[in-house]
Amino acid sequence: MTMRVGSGHDTHRLAEGRPLILGGAIIPHAKGLVGHSDADAVLHAVTDALLGAAALGDIGDAYPDTDPKWKGADSRLFLTETIAKLNQLGWKPVNVDVTIFAEEPKLGPVKSAIKSSLAHLLGVPADCVNVKAKTGEKVGHIGRGEAIGCHAVVLIERDVGS
Ligand code: MG
């Protein structure tokens, strides 16, 4: 097997009147993330990490936020299409480790829901997905509860013969 590692990062602003979706899971909260798509910062970071591992550019190249086609888009589509693209090249995800930065809501109670959703979308066992949560220590845009950020690292593999 050949293996490659990739990393991704994303941040979106929090605002009232939007659903909060992280890693494809709907999280009960008074505010949600703002963006051209559904603004799922976790799926955007994971998608970017997969694209990075396969040396396929970034999510902005694949799904430009200037394209009305992606307005309000379900970010699960970005991830599943990206995995299909990698599969065509012989790559499949091995494991993913994400760190979510959020002052609010408290993510401890919802980490397992995010983990299950990511495992399902990536097509990997649950023990190949890890979700960590950090606050912003009351500092900066995340610490003031104005935004949520995510950092993701993924490993992908393919047969040497592919
Ligand atoms: Mg984004």
PDB file of C-alpha atoms and ligand atoms in Angstrom:
ATOM      1  CA  MET A   1       0.000   0.000   0.000  1.00  0.00           C
ATOM      2  CA  THR A   2       1.019   3.591  -0.670  1.00  0.00           C
ATOM      3  CA  MET A   3      -0.141   6.087   1.932  1.00  0.00           C
ATOM      4  CA  ARG A   4      -0.556   9.865   1.837  1.00  0.00           C
ATOM      5  CA  VAL A   5      -1.473  12.344   4.553  1.00  0.00           C
ATOM      6  CA  GLY A   6      -3.478  15.545   4.094  1.00  0.00           C
ATOM      7  CA  SER A   7      -4.589  18.415   6.307  1.00  0.00           C
ATOM      8  CA  GLY A   8      -7.485  20.828   6.064  1.00  0.00           C
ATOM      9  CA  HIS A   9      -8.685  23.860   7.963  1.00  0.00           C
ATOM     10  CA  ASP A  10     -11.859  25.928   7.869  1.00  0.00           C
ATOM     11  CA  THR A  11     -13.648  28.612   9.837  1.00  0.00           C
ATOM     12  CA  HIS A  12     -17.177  29.981   9.511  1.00  0.00           C
ATOM     13  CA  ARG A  13     -19.002  32.796  11.268  1.00  0.00           C
ATOM     14  CA  LEU A  14     -21.840  32.032  13.708  1.00  0.00           C
ATOM     15  CA  ALA A  15     -25.162  33.828  13.357  1.00  0.00           C
ATOM     16  CA  GLU A  16     -28.697  33.460  14.624  1.00  0.00           C
ATOM     17  CA  GLY A  17     -31.346  31.955  12.377  1.00  0.00           C
ATOM     18  CA  ARG A  18     -29.114  29.274  10.841  1.00  0.00           C
ATOM     19  CA  PRO A  19     -29.017  25.535  11.653  1.00  0.00           C
ATOM     20  CA  LEU A  20     -25.708  24.384  13.161  1.00  0.00           C
ATOM     21  CA  ILE A  21     -24.330  21.461  11.125  1.00  0.00           C
ATOM     22  CA  LEU A  22     -20.963  19.959  12.056  1.00  0.00           C
ATOM     23  CA  GLY A  23     -19.573  16.897  10.308  1.00  0.00           C
ATOM     24  CA  GLY A  24     -22.967  16.346   8.703  1.00  0.00           C
ATOM     25  CA  ALA A  25     -24.689  16.156  12.112  1.00  0.00           C
ATOM     26  CA  ILE A  26     -27.335  18.694  13.133  1.00  0.00           C
ATOM     27  CA  ILE A  27     -26.354  20.195  16.491  1.00  0.00           C
ATOM     28  CA  PRO A  28     -29.052  21.837  18.647  1.00  0.00           C
ATOM     29  CA  HIS A  29     -28.005  25.482  19.125  1.00  0.00           C
ATOM     30  CA  ALA A  30     -29.526  28.952  18.806  1.00  0.00           C
ATOM     31  CA  LYS A  31     -26.960  29.917  16.165  1.00  0.00           C
ATOM     32  CA  GLY A  32     -25.563  28.290  13.058  1.00  0.00           C
ATOM     33  CA  LEU A  33     -22.701  28.800  10.638  1.00  0.00           C
ATOM     34  CA  VAL A  34     -22.923  31.289   7.782  1.00  0.00           C
ATOM     35  CA  GLY A  35     -21.579  30.545   4.307  1.00  0.00           C
ATOM     36  CA  HIS A  36     -22.417  30.100   0.657  1.00  0.00           C
ATOM     37  CA  SER A  37     -23.168  26.414   1.305  1.00  0.00           C
ATOM     38  CA  ASP A  38     -24.519  24.998   4.575  1.00  0.00           C
ATOM     39  CA  ALA A  39     -21.173  26.181   6.030  1.00  0.00           C
ATOM     40  CA  ASP A  40     -20.287  22.866   7.688  1.00  0.00           C
ATOM     41  CA  ALA A  41     -16.726  23.797   8.711  1.00  0.00           C
ATOM     42  CA  VAL A  42     -15.942  20.212   9.739  1.00  0.00           C
ATOM     43  CA  LEU A  43     -16.886  18.666   6.389  1.00  0.00           C
ATOM     44  CA  HIS A  44     -15.077  21.475   4.559  1.00  0.00           C
ATOM     45  CA  ALA A  45     -11.882  20.810   6.555  1.00  0.00           C
ATOM     46  CA  VAL A  46     -12.151  17.029   6.015  1.00  0.00           C
ATOM     47  CA  THR A  47     -12.844  17.496   2.288  1.00  0.00           C
ATOM     48  CA  ASP A  48      -9.815  19.786   1.989  1.00  0.00           C
ATOM     49  CA  ALA A  49      -7.672  17.251   3.861  1.00  0.00           C
ATOM     50  CA  LEU A  50      -8.729  14.491   1.422  1.00  0.00           C
ATOM     51  CA  LEU A  51      -8.057  16.707  -1.594  1.00  0.00           C
ATOM     52  CA  GLY A  52      -4.704  17.643  -0.064  1.00  0.00           C
ATOM     53  CA  ALA A  53      -3.709  14.031   0.541  1.00  0.00           C
ATOM     54  CA  ALA A  54      -4.437  13.179  -3.102  1.00  0.00           C
ATOM     55  CA  ALA A  55      -2.752  16.394  -4.353  1.00  0.00           C
ATOM     56  CA  LEU A  56      -6.024  17.531  -5.967  1.00  0.00           C
ATOM     57  CA  GLY A  57      -6.052  21.190  -4.918  1.00  0.00           C
ATOM     58  CA  ASP A  58      -8.673  22.571  -2.547  1.00  0.00           C
ATOM     59  CA  ILE A  59     -12.399  22.745  -1.974  1.00  0.00           C
ATOM     60  CA  GLY A  60     -12.547  26.246  -3.472  1.00  0.00           C
ATOM     61  CA  ASP A  61     -11.214  24.891  -6.787  1.00  0.00           C
ATOM     62  CA  ALA A  62     -13.770  22.086  -6.839  1.00  0.00           C
ATOM     63  CA  TYR A  63     -16.790  23.967  -5.448  1.00  0.00           C
ATOM     64  CA  PRO A  64     -16.269  27.733  -5.927  1.00  0.00           C
ATOM     65  CA  ASP A  65     -18.420  29.918  -3.663  1.00  0.00           C
ATOM     66  CA  THR A  66     -19.012  32.193  -6.658  1.00  0.00           C
ATOM     67  CA  ASP A  67     -21.028  29.411  -8.342  1.00  0.00           C
ATOM     68  CA  PRO A  68     -24.776  29.753  -7.617  1.00  0.00           C
ATOM     69  CA  LYS A  69     -24.993  25.964  -8.035  1.00  0.00           C
ATOM     70  CA  TRP A  70     -23.490  25.553  -4.571  1.00  0.00           C
ATOM     71  CA  LYS A  71     -25.656  28.154  -2.797  1.00  0.00           C
ATOM     72  CA  GLY A  72     -27.129  26.485   0.287  1.00  0.00           C
ATOM     73  CA  ALA A  73     -25.475  23.199  -0.756  1.00  0.00           C
ATOM     74  CA  ASP A  74     -25.403  20.234   1.606  1.00  0.00           C
ATOM     75  CA  SER A  75     -21.678  19.840   2.323  1.00  0.00           C
ATOM     76  CA  ARG A  76     -22.088  16.060   2.530  1.00  0.00           C
ATOM     77  CA  LEU A  77     -22.191  16.255  -1.264  1.00  0.00           C
ATOM     78  CA  PHE A  78     -18.728  17.882  -1.357  1.00  0.00           C
ATOM     79  CA  LEU A  79     -17.317  15.082   0.780  1.00  0.00           C
ATOM     80  CA  THR A  80     -18.984  12.151  -0.988  1.00  0.00           C
ATOM     81  CA  GLU A  81     -18.090  13.519  -4.445  1.00  0.00           C
ATOM     82  CA  THR A  82     -14.493  14.020  -3.310  1.00  0.00           C
ATOM     83  CA  ILE A  83     -14.295  10.459  -2.003  1.00  0.00           C
ATOM     84  CA  ALA A  84     -15.694   9.202  -5.332  1.00  0.00           C
ATOM     85  CA  LYS A  85     -12.989  11.217  -7.128  1.00  0.00           C
ATOM     86  CA  LEU A  86     -10.308   9.667  -4.915  1.00  0.00           C
ATOM     87  CA  ASN A  87     -11.788   6.183  -5.366  1.00  0.00           C
ATOM     88  CA  GLN A  88     -11.479   6.588  -9.142  1.00  0.00           C
ATOM     89  CA  LEU A  89      -7.751   7.149  -8.587  1.00  0.00           C
ATOM     90  CA  GLY A  90      -7.543   4.084  -6.351  1.00  0.00           C
ATOM     91  CA  TRP A  91      -7.440   6.009  -3.059  1.00  0.00           C
ATOM     92  CA  LYS A  92      -9.556   5.253  -0.018  1.00  0.00           C
ATOM     93  CA  PRO A  93      -9.637   6.977   3.384  1.00  0.00           C
ATOM     94  CA  VAL A  94      -7.912   5.150   6.262  1.00  0.00           C
ATOM     95  CA  ASN A  95      -8.536   7.379   9.258  1.00  0.00           C
ATOM     96  CA  VAL A  96      -9.381  10.968  10.112  1.00  0.00           C
ATOM     97  CA  ASP A  97      -8.629  13.113  13.152  1.00  0.00           C
ATOM     98  CA  VAL A  98     -10.534  16.384  13.526  1.00  0.00           C
ATOM     99  CA  THR A  99     -10.228  19.159  16.076  1.00  0.00           C
ATOM    100  CA  ILE A 100     -13.171  21.524  16.348  1.00  0.00           C
ATOM    101  CA  PHE A 101     -12.642  24.965  17.905  1.00  0.00           C
ATOM    102  CA  ALA A 102     -15.840  26.351  19.437  1.00  0.00           C
ATOM    103  CA  GLU A 103     -16.573  28.463  22.509  1.00  0.00           C
ATOM    104  CA  GLU A 104     -20.236  27.548  22.139  1.00  0.00           C
ATOM    105  CA  PRO A 105     -22.092  25.246  22.134  1.00  0.00           C
ATOM    106  CA  LYS A 106     -20.270  22.805  24.387  1.00  0.00           C
ATOM    107  CA  LEU A 107     -19.332  19.970  22.026  1.00  0.00           C
ATOM    108  CA  GLY A 108     -18.631  17.220  24.556  1.00  0.00           C
ATOM    109  CA  PRO A 109     -22.187  15.835  24.406  1.00  0.00           C
ATOM    110  CA  VAL A 110     -22.292  15.840  20.566  1.00  0.00           C
ATOM    111  CA  LYS A 111     -18.811  14.570  19.694  1.00  0.00           C
ATOM    112  CA  SER A 112     -20.069  10.996  19.307  1.00  0.00           C
ATOM    113  CA  ALA A 113     -22.840  12.084  16.895  1.00  0.00           C
ATOM    114  CA  ILE A 114     -20.263  13.958  14.791  1.00  0.00           C
ATOM    115  CA  LYS A 115     -17.946  10.938  14.873  1.00  0.00           C
ATOM    116  CA  SER A 116     -20.722   8.551  13.728  1.00  0.00           C
ATOM    117  CA  SER A 117     -21.726  10.879  10.918  1.00  0.00           C
ATOM    118  CA  LEU A 118     -18.125  11.245   9.697  1.00  0.00           C
ATOM    119  CA  ALA A 119     -17.516   7.473   9.829  1.00  0.00           C
ATOM    120  CA  HIS A 120     -20.686   6.888   7.798  1.00  0.00           C
ATOM    121  CA  LEU A 121     -19.830   9.539   5.190  1.00  0.00           C
ATOM    122  CA  LEU A 122     -16.203   8.408   4.875  1.00  0.00           C
ATOM    123  CA  GLY A 123     -17.130   4.723   4.749  1.00  0.00           C
ATOM    124  CA  VAL A 124     -14.681   3.815   7.505  1.00  0.00           C
ATOM    125  CA  PRO A 125     -15.211   2.090  10.871  1.00  0.00           C
ATOM    126  CA  ALA A 126     -16.020   4.367  13.810  1.00  0.00           C
ATOM    127  CA  ASP A 127     -12.672   3.542  15.415  1.00  0.00           C
ATOM    128  CA  CYS A 128     -10.951   5.196  12.436  1.00  0.00           C
ATOM    129  CA  VAL A 129     -12.514   8.573  13.251  1.00  0.00           C
ATOM    130  CA  ASN A 130     -11.542  10.841  16.125  1.00  0.00           C
ATOM    131  CA  VAL A 131     -13.256  14.104  17.078  1.00  0.00           C
ATOM    132  CA  LYS A 132     -11.623  16.495  19.519  1.00  0.00           C
ATOM    133  CA  ALA A 133     -13.147  19.731  20.799  1.00  0.00           C
ATOM    134  CA  LYS A 134     -11.380  22.837  22.062  1.00  0.00           C
ATOM    135  CA  THR A 135     -12.685  26.204  23.195  1.00  0.00           C
ATOM    136  CA  GLY A 136     -11.070  29.474  22.196  1.00  0.00           C
ATOM    137  CA  GLU A 137     -10.235  30.351  25.825  1.00  0.00           C
ATOM    138  CA  LYS A 138     -12.401  33.513  25.421  1.00  0.00           C
ATOM    139  CA  VAL A 139      -9.776  34.970  23.076  1.00  0.00           C
ATOM    140  CA  GLY A 140     -10.170  35.990  19.427  1.00  0.00           C
ATOM    141  CA  HIS A 141     -13.141  35.426  17.115  1.00  0.00           C
ATOM    142  CA  ILE A 142     -13.623  31.829  18.241  1.00  0.00           C
ATOM    143  CA  GLY A 143     -13.200  32.621  21.939  1.00  0.00           C
ATOM    144  CA  ARG A 144     -15.803  35.387  21.641  1.00  0.00           C
ATOM    145  CA  GLY A 145     -18.261  32.868  20.157  1.00  0.00           C
ATOM    146  CA  GLU A 146     -18.319  34.620  16.778  1.00  0.00           C
ATOM    147  CA  ALA A 147     -17.058  31.653  14.754  1.00  0.00           C
ATOM    148  CA  ILE A 148     -16.348  27.930  14.766  1.00  0.00           C
ATOM    149  CA  GLY A 149     -13.190  26.484  13.253  1.00  0.00           C
ATOM    150  CA  CYS A 150     -11.993  23.006  12.408  1.00  0.00           C
ATOM    151  CA  HIS A 151      -8.666  21.370  11.637  1.00  0.00           C
ATOM    152  CA  ALA A 152      -8.602  17.923  10.033  1.00  0.00           C
ATOM    153  CA  VAL A 153      -5.889  15.405   9.231  1.00  0.00           C
ATOM    154  CA  VAL A 154      -6.576  12.354   7.066  1.00  0.00           C
ATOM    155  CA  LEU A 155      -4.619   9.357   5.869  1.00  0.00           C
ATOM    156  CA  ILE A 156      -5.455   7.745   2.519  1.00  0.00           C
ATOM    157  CA  GLU A 157      -4.099   4.571   0.948  1.00  0.00           C
ATOM    158  CA  ARG A 158      -4.044   2.743  -2.360  1.00  0.00           C
ATOM    159  CA  ASP A 159      -2.533  -0.431  -3.753  1.00  0.00           C
ATOM    160  CA  VAL A 160       0.955   0.176  -5.073  1.00  0.00           C
ATOM    161  CA  GLY A 161      -0.204  -1.319  -8.371  1.00  0.00           C
ATOM    162  CA  SER A 162      -3.019   1.253  -8.824  1.00  0.00           C
TER     163      SER A 162
HETATM  164 MG    MG B   1     -15.942  26.531   4.398  1.00  0.00          MG
END
